[in-house]
PDB file of C-alpha atoms in Angstrom:
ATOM      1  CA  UNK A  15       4.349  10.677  -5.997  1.00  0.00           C
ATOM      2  CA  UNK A  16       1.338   9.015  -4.706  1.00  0.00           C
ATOM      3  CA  UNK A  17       0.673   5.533  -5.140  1.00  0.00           C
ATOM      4  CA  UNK A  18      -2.140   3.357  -3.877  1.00  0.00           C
ATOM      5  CA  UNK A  19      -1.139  -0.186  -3.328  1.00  0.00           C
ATOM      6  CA  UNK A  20      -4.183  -2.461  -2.852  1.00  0.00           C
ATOM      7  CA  UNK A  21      -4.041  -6.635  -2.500  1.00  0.00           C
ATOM      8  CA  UNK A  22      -5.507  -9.560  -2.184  1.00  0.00           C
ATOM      9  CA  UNK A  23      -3.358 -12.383  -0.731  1.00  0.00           C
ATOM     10  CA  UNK A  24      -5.074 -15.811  -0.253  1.00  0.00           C
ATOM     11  CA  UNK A  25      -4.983 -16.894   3.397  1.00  0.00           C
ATOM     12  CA  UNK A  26      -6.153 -20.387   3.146  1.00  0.00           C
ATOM     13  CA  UNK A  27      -2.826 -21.157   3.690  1.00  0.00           C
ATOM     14  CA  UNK A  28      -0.260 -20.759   6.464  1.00  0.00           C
ATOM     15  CA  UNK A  29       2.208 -19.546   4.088  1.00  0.00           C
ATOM     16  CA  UNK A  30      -0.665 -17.065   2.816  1.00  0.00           C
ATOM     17  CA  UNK A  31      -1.417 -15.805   6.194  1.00  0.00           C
ATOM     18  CA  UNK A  32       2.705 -15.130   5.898  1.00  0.00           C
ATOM     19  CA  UNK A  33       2.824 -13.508   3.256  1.00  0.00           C
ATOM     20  CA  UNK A  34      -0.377 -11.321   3.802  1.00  0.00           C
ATOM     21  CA  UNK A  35       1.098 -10.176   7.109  1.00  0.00           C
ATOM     22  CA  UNK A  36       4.578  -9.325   5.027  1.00  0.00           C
ATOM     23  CA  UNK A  37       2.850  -7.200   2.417  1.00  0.00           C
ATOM     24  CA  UNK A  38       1.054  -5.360   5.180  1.00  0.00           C
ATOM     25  CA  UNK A  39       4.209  -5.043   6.993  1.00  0.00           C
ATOM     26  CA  UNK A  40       6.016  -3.740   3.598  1.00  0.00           C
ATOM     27  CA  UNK A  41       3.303  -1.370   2.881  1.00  0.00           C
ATOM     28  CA  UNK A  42       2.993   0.102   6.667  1.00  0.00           C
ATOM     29  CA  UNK A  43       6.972   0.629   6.113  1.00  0.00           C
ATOM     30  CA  UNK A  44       6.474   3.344   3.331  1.00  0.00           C
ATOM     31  CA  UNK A  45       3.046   4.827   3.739  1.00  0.00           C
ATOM     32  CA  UNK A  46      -0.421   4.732   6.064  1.00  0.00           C
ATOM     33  CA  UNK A  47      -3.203   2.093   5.747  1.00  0.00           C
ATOM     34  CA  UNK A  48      -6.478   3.673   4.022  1.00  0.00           C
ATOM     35  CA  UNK A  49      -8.176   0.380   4.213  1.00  0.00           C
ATOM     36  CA  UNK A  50      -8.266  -2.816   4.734  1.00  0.00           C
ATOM     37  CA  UNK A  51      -5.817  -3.945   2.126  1.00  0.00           C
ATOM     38  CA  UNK A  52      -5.000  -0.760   1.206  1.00  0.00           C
ATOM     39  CA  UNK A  53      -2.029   1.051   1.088  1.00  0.00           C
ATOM     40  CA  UNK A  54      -1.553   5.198   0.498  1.00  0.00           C
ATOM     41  CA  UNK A  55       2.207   5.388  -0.422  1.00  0.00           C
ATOM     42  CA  UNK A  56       3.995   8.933  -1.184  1.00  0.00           C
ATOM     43  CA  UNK A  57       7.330   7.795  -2.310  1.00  0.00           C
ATOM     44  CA  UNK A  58      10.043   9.291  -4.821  1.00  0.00           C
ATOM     45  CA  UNK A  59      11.349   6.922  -7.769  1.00  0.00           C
ATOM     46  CA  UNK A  60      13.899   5.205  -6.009  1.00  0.00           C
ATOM     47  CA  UNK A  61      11.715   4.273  -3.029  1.00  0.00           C
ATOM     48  CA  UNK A  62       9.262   3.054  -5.188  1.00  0.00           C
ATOM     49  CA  UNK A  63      11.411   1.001  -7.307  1.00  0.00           C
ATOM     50  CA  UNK A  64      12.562  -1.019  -3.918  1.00  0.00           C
ATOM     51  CA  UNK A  65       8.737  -1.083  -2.789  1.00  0.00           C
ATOM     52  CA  UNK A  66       7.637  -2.592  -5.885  1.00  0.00           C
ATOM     53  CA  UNK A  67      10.545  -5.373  -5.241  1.00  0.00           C
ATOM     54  CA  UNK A  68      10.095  -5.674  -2.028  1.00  0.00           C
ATOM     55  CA  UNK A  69       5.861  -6.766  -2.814  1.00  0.00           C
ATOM     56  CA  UNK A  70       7.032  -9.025  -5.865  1.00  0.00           C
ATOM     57  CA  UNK A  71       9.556 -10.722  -4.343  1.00  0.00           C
ATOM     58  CA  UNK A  72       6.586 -11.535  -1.605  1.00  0.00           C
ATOM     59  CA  UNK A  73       3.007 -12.206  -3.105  1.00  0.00           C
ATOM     60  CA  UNK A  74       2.488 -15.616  -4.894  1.00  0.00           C
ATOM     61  CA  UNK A  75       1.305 -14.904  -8.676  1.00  0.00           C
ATOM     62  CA  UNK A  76      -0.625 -17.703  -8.642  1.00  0.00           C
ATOM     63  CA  UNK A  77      -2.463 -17.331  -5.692  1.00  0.00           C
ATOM     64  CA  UNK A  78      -2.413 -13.284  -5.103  1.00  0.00           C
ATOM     65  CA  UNK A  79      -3.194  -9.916  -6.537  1.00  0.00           C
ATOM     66  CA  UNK A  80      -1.374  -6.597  -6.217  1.00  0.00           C
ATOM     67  CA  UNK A  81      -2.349  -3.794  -7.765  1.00  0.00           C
ATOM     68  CA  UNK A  82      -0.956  -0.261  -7.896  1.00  0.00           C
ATOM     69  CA  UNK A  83      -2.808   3.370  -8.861  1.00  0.00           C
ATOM     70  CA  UNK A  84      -0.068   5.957  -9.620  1.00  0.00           C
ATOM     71  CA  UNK A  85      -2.113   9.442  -8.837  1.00  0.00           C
ATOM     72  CA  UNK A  86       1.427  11.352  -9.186  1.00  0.00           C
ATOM     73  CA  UNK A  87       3.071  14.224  -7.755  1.00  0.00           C
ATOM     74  CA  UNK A  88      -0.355  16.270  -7.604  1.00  0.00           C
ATOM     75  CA  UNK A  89      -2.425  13.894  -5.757  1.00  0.00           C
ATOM     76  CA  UNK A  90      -3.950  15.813  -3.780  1.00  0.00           C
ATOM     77  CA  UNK A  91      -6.655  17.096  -6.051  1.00  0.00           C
ATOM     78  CA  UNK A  92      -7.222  13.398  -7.322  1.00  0.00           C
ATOM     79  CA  UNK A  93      -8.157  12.004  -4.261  1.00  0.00           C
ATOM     80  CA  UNK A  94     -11.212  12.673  -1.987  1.00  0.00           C
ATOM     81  CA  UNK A  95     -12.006  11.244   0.889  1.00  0.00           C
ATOM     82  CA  UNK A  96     -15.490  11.086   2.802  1.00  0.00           C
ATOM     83  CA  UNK A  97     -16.882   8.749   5.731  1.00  0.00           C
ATOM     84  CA  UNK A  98     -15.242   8.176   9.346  1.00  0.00           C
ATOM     85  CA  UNK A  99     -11.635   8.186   8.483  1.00  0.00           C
ATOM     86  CA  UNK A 100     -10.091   6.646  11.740  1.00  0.00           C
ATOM     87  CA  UNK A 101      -6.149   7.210  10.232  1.00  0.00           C
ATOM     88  CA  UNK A 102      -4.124   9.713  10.062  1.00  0.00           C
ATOM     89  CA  UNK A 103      -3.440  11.122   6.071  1.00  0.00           C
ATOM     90  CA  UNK A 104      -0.303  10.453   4.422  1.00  0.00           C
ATOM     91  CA  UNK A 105       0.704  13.689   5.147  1.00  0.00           C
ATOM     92  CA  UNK A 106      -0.098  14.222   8.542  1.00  0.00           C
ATOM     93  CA  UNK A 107       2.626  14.887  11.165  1.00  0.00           C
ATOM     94  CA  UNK A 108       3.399  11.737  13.400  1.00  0.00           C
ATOM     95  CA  UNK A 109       4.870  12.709  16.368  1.00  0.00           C
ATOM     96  CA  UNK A 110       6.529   9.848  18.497  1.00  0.00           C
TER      97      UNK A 110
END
């Protein structure tokens, strides 16, 4: 399934500029940056159950905002994308 992970962590902070560099981190480890603070995630239950931890356990509810889009299993006719697009899609082979 596809999920879209988007945040807003307050950096005003050091402990803010932590944590926004740990939910990047967490994100880049299951899916491709679309933006900014966005996150394009294809991940089965189980993975997403341990992403969605994994973000909790890091972003301050006071200070921070996560939210998550679940587009599903058929994403691909949900989502369009137009203007420069200087990543590679979710789906794209990544060869090291």
């Amino acid at each position: 399934m596809m999920v879209v992970i988007s945040y807003d962590v307050s950096t005003k902070t050091a402990s803010g500029k932590k944590r926004l560099k740990k939910v990047a981190e967490t994100c880049l480890n299951y899916g491709i940056r679309a933006q900014n603070s966005v996150f394009e995630c294809v991940v089965d239950p189980g993975q997403w159950e341990v992403l969605k931890n994994e973000l909790l356990s890091i972003f301050n509810s006071s200070e921070d905002s996560l939210r998550f889009y679940f587009l599903g299993a058929n994403w691909q006719r949900r989502l369009e994308r137009h203007g420069k697009e200087k990543n590679l899609g979710v789906e794209d082979l990544l060869i090291l």
